[in-house]
Amino acid sequence: MGYEITHRIGGQDVATAGSTQPIMNPATGAEVGTLHLGDADTVDQAVRSAARAQREWAKVSLARRTQILFRMRQLVIEATDEIAVAISREHGKTIGDAKGEIARGLETLEFATSITQDLKGGFSENVSTGVDAHTVRQPLGVVAGITPFNFPAMVPFWMHPIAIATGNAFILKPSERDPSASNVVARLYQEAGLPDGIFQVVHGGKTVVDALCTHEGISAVSFVGSTPIAQHVHATASAAGKRVQALGGANNHAVVMPDANIEFAAAQVASGAFGSAGERCMAVPVAVTVGDVHEEFLAAIKAEAEKLTVGPGDDPATDMPPVITPEARERVIRMTDEAEQAGGRIVVDGRGLVVDGHENGNFVGPIVVTDLDRDHPTYTEEVFGPVLVVMHVNNFDEALDLVNASPFGNGTAIFTDSGHYARRFQEEVTVGMIGINVPIPTPVGYYSFGGWKDSLFGEHHAHGPEGIGFYTKQKAITTRWPSQNETVESSMSFPTHD
Ligand code: NAD
């Protein structure tokens, strides 16, 4: 019922007979569309089409590639409403939040339009007498991106503009929960003049992911999703000889120091904890109060949580949307129940929330829990919902130890008025992205995005300069042009640079 989402291969809609799954609206619980699911043959078809097109694309001038990216930028801006509505319908997030992720995705496209600058190699004259050296960076070939449900536009945009600008063909396997945005992007690339086969979309689940990780025609895999699947993709694709970057889950802590502006900190932590129902890898599911601010912070965060309107993403009055599936909602409620049974104090309780007219939606209200032990799963695991756990410690060193004890290392924040503690925090914390009085320190598109520890497997962070490094390999060329009558005695010694 509803609309159908097919694969986009070689510039065409490609259906897979027989294998489909419903696309659901999280705000209503209703089926809105049907997604075609690929398999190893669909992947093979896409790789063949990509390989043919990429051989030509790698030779297309940088100026021409840039012109296509500029056209694409304009088309995405013009289609922002269409993409945002599709994201909100399938993901649930508010239209404003969806437009925000499109804007953040465009940052990487804008960065990629500077490819003329970023692909400049190095050149050294006379590295030895009469010998010059230079380097170039060349595309890898056909590369794949596998992306999560929570940012159906932005996360793929971390990948494809740079992969394409550097001369690769890109195959996207988006989340099966909110697939429509990727097909709109494929249509826009075609309208922008990108040759067929350079950006393709294959939909599906594990079967498609495993086929992408093992297909011999694919040189590199970029993955963003949960930690167990990141580890699986990293291990499988690495074993198949591919370059891999696999960004995993998170459990980001915000430290609230006694000298912080508590109202400011509570407002910022609330936006990190409850924005997009906590379904962001840079969400703030843990606050750590230091010293005597614990009760004052709890009162302030309670006031912030109680201000929020929970409702469908297409209602302009909504602050916090539903979570993605009924299972995600049940997990949030179960993990809160378990926290309570273990002696946790429920400061804000959104478990029983019902949104009028949306009784079948996956709604749950904001939840704030405190007084949990350090080994309780509701604190240690990624809940990925609107649950804020507030931990308490006595001093800065204990806060630092708590943050560093987490196996995840995606993002973290400190709220303080003290430059001394802010500086110690940024230097000593074992986390990849740090906010100082900033709750969601997501780097802009011309820097790179990546966590440490169980939040990233592989050597390269996403987008920005590390994206150029990931999607290209270097050639170092040494050149000598002897004159027709130049002679040289042959030497068996290793050459030195005289
Ligand atoms: P997920 O790991 O379930 O899915 C991610 C991708 O992997 C999807 O395309 C999915 O189809 C595929 N997949 C799912 N199960 C698979 C399996 N068994 N084998 C092979 N492939 C499989 O993640 P999700 O629920 O879509 O997204 C939420 C997760 O992503 C959270 O853990 C969040 O922290 C993480 N995330 C991380 C970042 C980051 O930058 N580190 C960014 C966004 C989301």
XYZ file of C-alpha atoms and ligand atoms in Angstrom:
542
model
C 0.000 0.000 0.000
C 1.048 3.656 -0.324
C 4.161 4.418 -2.348
C 6.917 2.047 -3.476
C 10.625 2.601 -2.965
C 12.798 0.678 -5.422
C 16.555 0.513 -5.862
C 18.261 3.151 -8.035
C 20.754 1.380 -10.284
C 22.291 2.750 -13.477
C 19.925 5.721 -13.394
C 16.832 3.481 -13.325
C 14.271 2.359 -10.762
C 14.970 -1.345 -10.193
C 12.431 -3.510 -8.374
C 13.103 -6.834 -6.678
C 10.320 -9.274 -7.240
C 8.896 -10.810 -4.115
C 11.122 -9.324 -1.427
C 9.618 -6.263 0.218
C 8.899 -4.830 3.647
C 6.523 -2.136 4.883
C 7.629 1.426 5.587
C 5.931 2.706 8.764
C 5.026 6.161 10.056
C 6.236 6.297 13.699
C 3.714 9.006 14.624
C 0.651 7.033 13.516
C 1.836 3.438 13.514
C 0.421 3.182 9.992
C 2.045 1.540 6.989
C 2.789 4.266 4.438
C 4.818 2.517 1.782
C 6.633 -0.575 0.571
C 10.386 -0.998 0.322
C 12.035 -3.336 -2.159
C 14.783 -5.387 -0.504
C 17.887 -6.293 -2.456
C 20.185 -9.291 -2.271
C 23.656 -10.281 -3.476
C 22.491 -10.149 -7.117
C 21.168 -6.596 -6.709
C 24.517 -5.567 -5.224
C 26.368 -7.239 -8.085
C 24.202 -5.415 -10.629
C 24.986 -2.078 -8.934
C 28.717 -2.808 -8.696
C 28.913 -3.658 -12.407
C 27.111 -0.480 -13.349
C 29.312 1.530 -10.973
C 32.559 0.040 -12.251
C 31.699 0.863 -15.889
C 30.760 4.442 -15.041
C 33.668 5.041 -12.647
C 36.353 4.366 -15.266
C 35.058 7.386 -17.225
C 34.234 9.493 -14.152
C 37.808 9.308 -12.831
C 38.933 11.074 -16.026
C 36.300 13.838 -15.895
C 37.944 17.188 -15.167
C 37.830 18.599 -11.650
C 36.096 21.691 -13.037
C 33.285 19.621 -14.542
C 32.871 17.565 -11.343
C 32.677 20.790 -9.344
C 30.017 22.247 -11.662
C 27.830 19.167 -11.099
C 28.260 19.486 -7.328
C 27.294 23.165 -7.446
C 24.149 22.272 -9.426
C 23.422 19.504 -6.940
C 23.735 21.957 -4.039
C 21.122 24.223 -5.601
C 18.771 21.306 -6.332
C 19.019 20.037 -2.739
C 18.227 23.515 -1.415
C 15.180 23.684 -3.706
C 14.069 20.172 -2.645
C 14.599 20.735 1.090
C 10.868 20.782 1.868
C 10.247 17.576 -0.101
C 13.137 15.741 1.596
C 12.234 17.061 5.068
C 8.617 15.910 4.740
C 9.747 12.439 3.621
C 12.181 12.206 6.553
C 9.567 13.341 9.060
C 7.001 10.854 7.704
C 9.328 7.838 7.961
C 11.670 8.793 10.802
C 9.217 10.806 12.888
C 11.472 13.802 13.616
C 10.112 17.344 13.363
C 10.210 19.077 9.986
C 12.518 21.743 11.471
C 14.927 19.094 12.733
C 14.843 17.350 9.335
C 15.674 20.643 7.588
C 18.529 21.062 10.065
C 20.071 17.732 9.114
C 19.767 18.575 5.400
C 21.578 21.873 6.036
C 24.319 20.057 7.973
C 24.611 17.507 5.146
C 24.974 20.326 2.634
C 28.076 21.482 4.533
C 29.891 18.398 3.245
C 28.627 18.984 -0.286
C 29.899 22.572 -0.056
C 33.250 21.284 1.250
C 33.417 18.880 -1.721
C 33.013 21.753 -4.197
C 36.559 22.787 -3.158
C 37.957 19.573 -4.564
C 40.133 21.565 -6.984
C 42.025 22.784 -3.926
C 41.951 19.612 -1.884
C 43.248 17.283 -4.598
C 46.386 19.368 -5.148
C 49.361 17.126 -4.604
C 52.874 18.074 -3.517
C 55.823 18.784 -5.836
C 59.527 19.034 -4.960
C 62.117 20.033 -7.512
C 65.634 18.536 -7.286
C 65.033 15.987 -4.525
C 68.260 14.652 -6.000
C 70.253 16.421 -8.691
C 68.033 16.552 -11.780
C 65.325 14.474 -10.052
C 61.857 15.753 -9.109
C 59.183 14.175 -6.910
C 55.447 14.710 -6.882
C 52.348 13.115 -5.406
C 48.798 12.739 -6.658
C 45.712 11.325 -4.972
C 43.559 8.992 -7.046
C 40.098 7.503 -6.447
C 39.692 4.041 -4.953
C 37.089 2.914 -7.519
C 33.670 1.700 -6.363
C 32.918 2.477 -2.712
C 29.904 1.747 -0.517
C 28.155 3.577 2.317
C 25.879 1.890 4.882
C 23.901 4.303 7.035
C 21.606 4.375 10.124
C 17.985 5.436 10.469
C 18.549 8.467 12.668
C 20.002 10.825 10.042
C 18.671 9.570 6.687
C 19.990 12.639 4.833
C 22.957 14.001 6.792
C 24.926 10.809 7.397
C 24.885 9.701 3.715
C 25.890 13.294 2.845
C 28.961 12.835 5.095
C 30.066 10.305 2.490
C 28.813 10.629 -1.091
C 29.797 14.212 -2.029
C 33.451 13.578 -1.152
C 33.526 10.067 -2.625
C 32.064 11.392 -5.881
C 34.164 14.576 -6.012
C 37.338 12.518 -5.660
C 36.371 10.365 -8.671
C 34.746 7.298 -7.114
C 31.387 5.658 -7.807
C 29.271 5.443 -4.641
C 26.674 2.797 -3.701
C 24.439 3.759 -0.769
C 22.632 1.241 1.424
C 20.447 3.450 3.611
C 18.445 2.343 6.631
C 15.397 0.287 5.652
C 13.309 2.292 8.141
C 13.469 5.649 6.306
C 14.643 5.005 2.738
C 12.826 7.710 0.724
C 15.305 10.583 1.198
C 18.041 8.554 -0.514
C 15.950 8.038 -3.654
C 15.227 11.782 -3.844
C 18.989 12.421 -3.598
C 19.582 9.913 -6.434
C 17.030 11.736 -8.609
C 18.646 15.102 -7.858
C 22.148 13.858 -8.739
C 20.750 12.698 -12.077
C 19.138 16.105 -12.657
C 22.433 17.776 -11.733
C 24.119 15.901 -14.605
C 25.983 13.203 -12.681
C 26.534 10.232 -15.018
C 24.351 7.211 -14.278
C 26.091 4.638 -12.100
C 28.120 7.135 -10.033
C 25.494 7.432 -7.290
C 23.278 4.399 -6.762
C 21.008 3.159 -3.997
C 20.508 -0.481 -3.039
C 17.946 -1.027 -0.289
C 17.835 -3.904 2.154
C 19.181 -5.271 5.414
C 21.895 -7.688 6.497
C 21.977 -9.601 3.180
C 22.809 -6.437 1.242
C 25.274 -5.217 3.887
C 27.167 -8.498 3.858
C 27.215 -8.549 0.048
C 28.673 -5.015 -0.013
C 31.305 -5.970 2.580
C 32.507 -8.953 0.555
C 31.993 -8.034 -3.140
C 35.368 -8.033 -4.845
C 34.431 -5.023 -6.986
C 34.123 -2.740 -3.946
C 37.274 -1.053 -2.615
C 36.051 0.674 0.537
C 33.117 0.674 2.942
C 31.942 3.563 5.114
C 29.540 2.518 7.867
C 27.613 4.484 10.490
C 25.339 2.700 12.966
C 25.369 0.795 16.249
C 28.576 -0.605 17.732
C 27.869 -4.350 17.247
C 27.096 -3.848 13.538
C 30.058 -1.460 13.156
C 32.318 -4.203 14.530
C 30.737 -6.763 12.182
C 31.155 -4.515 9.124
C 34.708 -3.548 10.108
C 35.738 -7.192 10.581
C 33.945 -8.544 7.480
C 34.996 -5.847 5.017
C 38.571 -5.660 6.381
C 38.907 -9.437 6.027
C 37.784 -9.030 2.404
C 40.664 -6.571 1.880
C 38.690 -3.341 1.858
C 39.449 0.014 3.424
C 36.852 0.487 6.197
C 35.656 3.277 8.440
C 32.901 2.095 10.801
C 31.364 4.632 13.162
C 29.502 3.047 16.068
C 27.221 3.906 18.958
C 27.640 6.360 21.791
C 26.760 7.174 25.406
C 27.783 10.809 25.642
C 28.307 12.430 29.061
C 27.889 16.117 29.887
C 29.770 17.203 33.014
C 28.146 20.023 34.985
C 30.694 21.762 37.224
C 29.662 23.666 40.371
C 30.701 26.985 38.801
C 28.517 26.471 35.685
C 25.499 28.607 34.850
C 23.025 25.883 35.886
C 20.009 27.207 33.991
C 22.075 27.501 30.800
C 23.535 24.010 31.319
C 20.093 22.474 31.985
C 18.600 24.049 28.842
C 21.522 22.816 26.737
C 21.523 19.310 28.249
C 17.737 19.091 27.736
C 18.162 19.877 24.047
C 20.893 17.218 23.812
C 18.904 14.613 25.756
C 15.420 15.101 24.300
C 15.956 16.650 20.845
C 14.894 14.113 18.184
C 13.702 11.936 21.129
C 17.323 11.242 22.066
C 17.921 9.380 18.788
C 21.159 11.146 17.906
C 24.651 9.699 18.139
C 25.635 13.063 19.632
C 22.698 13.115 22.057
C 23.401 13.677 25.748
C 21.943 10.677 27.603
C 24.132 11.209 30.710
C 24.687 14.312 32.834
C 27.342 14.210 35.559
C 26.814 16.724 38.347
C 29.918 17.697 40.285
C 29.923 18.774 43.958
C 26.857 20.436 45.401
C 24.876 21.224 42.205
C 23.055 17.892 41.938
C 19.621 18.824 43.316
C 19.695 22.297 41.717
C 20.478 20.720 38.323
C 17.716 18.097 38.741
C 15.183 20.830 39.475
C 16.340 22.835 36.437
C 16.291 19.848 34.058
C 12.848 18.820 35.339
C 11.572 22.319 34.541
C 13.080 22.068 31.028
C 11.609 18.594 30.387
C 8.164 19.664 31.524
C 8.141 22.511 28.994
C 8.378 20.101 26.059
C 5.437 19.315 23.792
C 5.541 15.730 22.551
C 3.736 15.079 19.279
C 3.999 14.196 15.599
C 6.890 15.665 13.648
C 4.639 17.421 11.140
C 2.942 19.503 13.867
C 4.792 22.842 14.189
C 3.995 22.857 17.936
C 5.972 19.642 18.531
C 9.292 19.809 20.371
C 9.866 16.090 20.788
C 8.738 13.485 18.236
C 8.060 9.737 18.609
C 10.810 7.132 18.644
C 11.386 5.038 15.556
C 9.564 1.751 16.309
C 7.241 0.198 18.902
C 10.233 -1.949 19.947
C 12.329 1.177 20.586
C 9.517 2.590 22.741
C 9.223 -0.674 24.693
C 13.008 -0.713 25.260
C 12.911 2.832 26.691
C 10.093 1.856 29.073
C 11.719 -1.447 30.068
C 15.098 0.172 30.783
C 13.383 2.840 32.907
C 11.412 0.141 34.792
C 14.671 -1.721 35.465
C 16.337 1.471 36.685
C 13.456 2.070 39.077
C 13.498 -1.542 40.323
C 17.235 -1.142 41.054
C 16.566 1.865 43.320
C 16.799 4.627 40.715
C 14.802 7.796 41.401
C 12.548 8.759 38.466
C 12.631 12.573 38.447
C 10.632 12.971 35.224
C 8.464 10.069 34.084
C 7.346 10.038 30.439
C 6.501 6.321 30.391
C 2.733 6.709 30.407
C 2.460 9.485 27.854
C -0.310 9.218 25.249
C -0.655 11.756 22.416
C -4.309 12.456 21.635
C -5.276 11.288 18.162
C -1.976 9.340 17.845
C -2.679 6.440 20.181
C -0.840 4.013 17.865
C 2.269 6.203 17.548
C 5.587 5.304 19.201
C 5.415 8.105 21.743
C 7.140 8.288 25.085
C 7.723 11.453 27.095
C 11.037 12.763 28.465
C 12.475 10.665 31.296
C 15.066 11.729 33.894
C 16.578 9.106 36.221
C 19.116 9.506 39.019
C 20.687 7.559 41.909
C 21.807 4.697 39.651
C 24.871 2.525 40.287
C 27.743 2.864 37.846
C 27.243 -0.635 36.514
C 23.495 -0.402 35.879
C 22.728 -1.078 32.179
C 20.372 1.915 31.940
C 23.486 4.028 32.599
C 26.183 1.959 30.851
C 24.291 0.993 27.660
C 23.105 3.174 24.794
C 19.328 3.512 25.386
C 18.844 5.634 22.224
C 15.653 7.294 23.441
C 14.594 10.336 25.492
C 16.142 9.130 28.756
C 18.589 11.297 30.703
C 20.539 9.555 33.483
C 21.994 12.032 35.984
C 25.057 10.701 37.818
C 26.689 12.491 40.735
C 30.384 12.751 41.696
C 32.329 14.779 44.245
C 34.946 16.532 42.132
C 36.371 17.102 38.632
C 38.766 14.119 38.784
C 35.936 11.722 39.588
C 33.906 13.182 36.700
C 36.818 12.699 34.302
C 37.292 9.107 35.493
C 33.589 8.387 34.979
C 33.582 9.766 31.429
C 36.787 7.924 30.562
C 35.510 4.626 31.994
C 32.794 4.436 29.317
C 33.652 2.062 26.474
C 32.160 4.622 24.088
C 34.044 7.790 23.123
C 31.929 9.657 20.608
C 31.136 13.059 22.150
C 31.218 14.733 25.532
C 30.690 18.187 27.017
C 31.695 20.188 30.056
C 29.687 23.083 31.450
C 31.918 25.362 33.492
C 33.143 28.904 33.961
C 36.672 27.663 34.588
C 39.184 27.752 31.732
C 41.480 25.607 33.878
C 39.036 22.698 34.147
C 37.836 23.110 30.552
C 41.419 22.841 29.346
C 42.184 19.817 31.540
C 38.977 18.183 30.280
C 39.781 18.630 26.585
C 43.329 17.388 27.144
C 42.631 14.344 29.329
C 39.263 13.040 28.159
C 39.365 9.896 25.927
C 36.603 11.039 23.573
C 36.788 12.196 19.953
C 34.521 15.282 19.975
C 34.346 17.691 22.899
C 32.010 20.590 23.651
C 32.901 23.326 26.113
C 29.569 24.826 27.162
C 28.250 23.248 23.923
C 26.101 20.109 24.328
C 26.240 18.534 20.855
C 29.749 19.250 19.560
C 29.176 17.958 16.025
C 32.049 19.290 13.894
C 31.154 21.438 10.883
C 31.537 19.832 7.448
C 35.024 21.193 6.774
C 36.375 19.478 9.901
C 36.078 15.715 10.370
C 33.619 13.767 12.542
C 34.607 10.754 14.582
C 34.685 9.185 18.010
C 37.225 7.086 19.870
C 37.105 3.597 21.411
C 33.880 1.648 20.641
C 32.479 4.616 18.715
C 34.743 4.179 15.687
C 36.589 1.287 14.074
C 39.144 2.119 11.393
C 41.671 4.886 10.941
C 39.690 7.658 9.279
C 37.056 9.963 10.731
C 34.143 10.956 8.477
C 33.947 13.908 6.066
C 36.192 16.973 5.908
C 39.907 16.418 5.244
C 39.793 12.826 6.583
C 37.061 12.085 4.042
C 39.411 13.091 1.218
C 42.055 10.803 2.726
C 39.604 7.923 3.051
C 38.275 8.030 -0.511
C 41.660 8.464 -2.239
C 45.012 6.726 -2.346
C 48.305 8.430 -2.935
C 50.785 7.915 -5.754
C 54.332 9.225 -5.299
C 56.092 9.804 -8.626
C 59.832 10.358 -9.016
C 60.971 11.840 -12.352
C 64.272 12.267 -14.104
C 64.817 13.521 -17.678
C 68.443 12.757 -18.690
C 69.742 14.547 -21.774
C 70.326 12.355 -24.853
C 74.089 12.214 -24.208
C 74.073 12.007 -20.406
C 75.910 8.981 -19.043
C 76.007 7.572 -15.579
C 77.964 4.759 -14.014
C 75.802 1.979 -12.801
C 75.873 1.559 -9.005
C 74.585 -1.252 -6.865
C 74.348 0.969 -3.779
C 70.982 2.135 -2.539
C 70.461 5.627 -4.064
C 71.121 8.636 -1.818
C 70.032 12.146 -2.610
C 73.100 14.051 -3.779
P 21.984 -0.223 13.111
O 23.372 -0.593 13.476
O 20.871 -1.115 13.538
O 21.853 -0.106 11.506
C 22.797 0.595 10.747
C 22.861 -0.031 9.363
O 23.272 -1.382 9.482
C 21.515 -0.024 8.656
O 21.709 0.328 7.303
C 21.035 -1.451 8.807
O 20.253 -1.883 7.724
C 22.310 -2.248 8.886
N 22.177 -3.442 9.733
C 21.340 -3.601 10.788
N 21.500 -4.846 11.324
C 22.465 -5.455 10.597
C 23.093 -6.743 10.678
N 22.743 -7.634 11.607
N 24.057 -7.035 9.787
C 24.419 -6.130 8.848
N 23.855 -4.909 8.727
C 22.898 -4.561 9.595
O 21.760 1.281 13.624
P 20.425 2.126 13.593
O 19.504 1.595 14.630
O 19.936 2.304 12.206
O 21.005 3.547 14.061
C 21.212 3.890 15.407
C 22.641 3.605 15.839
O 23.552 4.301 15.003
C 22.932 4.095 17.252
O 23.730 3.144 17.887
C 23.688 5.392 17.024
O 24.545 5.776 18.092
C 24.477 5.038 15.812
N 24.941 6.226 15.098
C 26.256 6.544 15.186
C 26.729 7.678 14.555
C 28.171 8.070 14.644
O 28.552 8.985 13.963
N 28.998 7.414 15.436
C 25.842 8.479 13.812
C 24.505 8.113 13.725
C 24.061 6.964 14.375
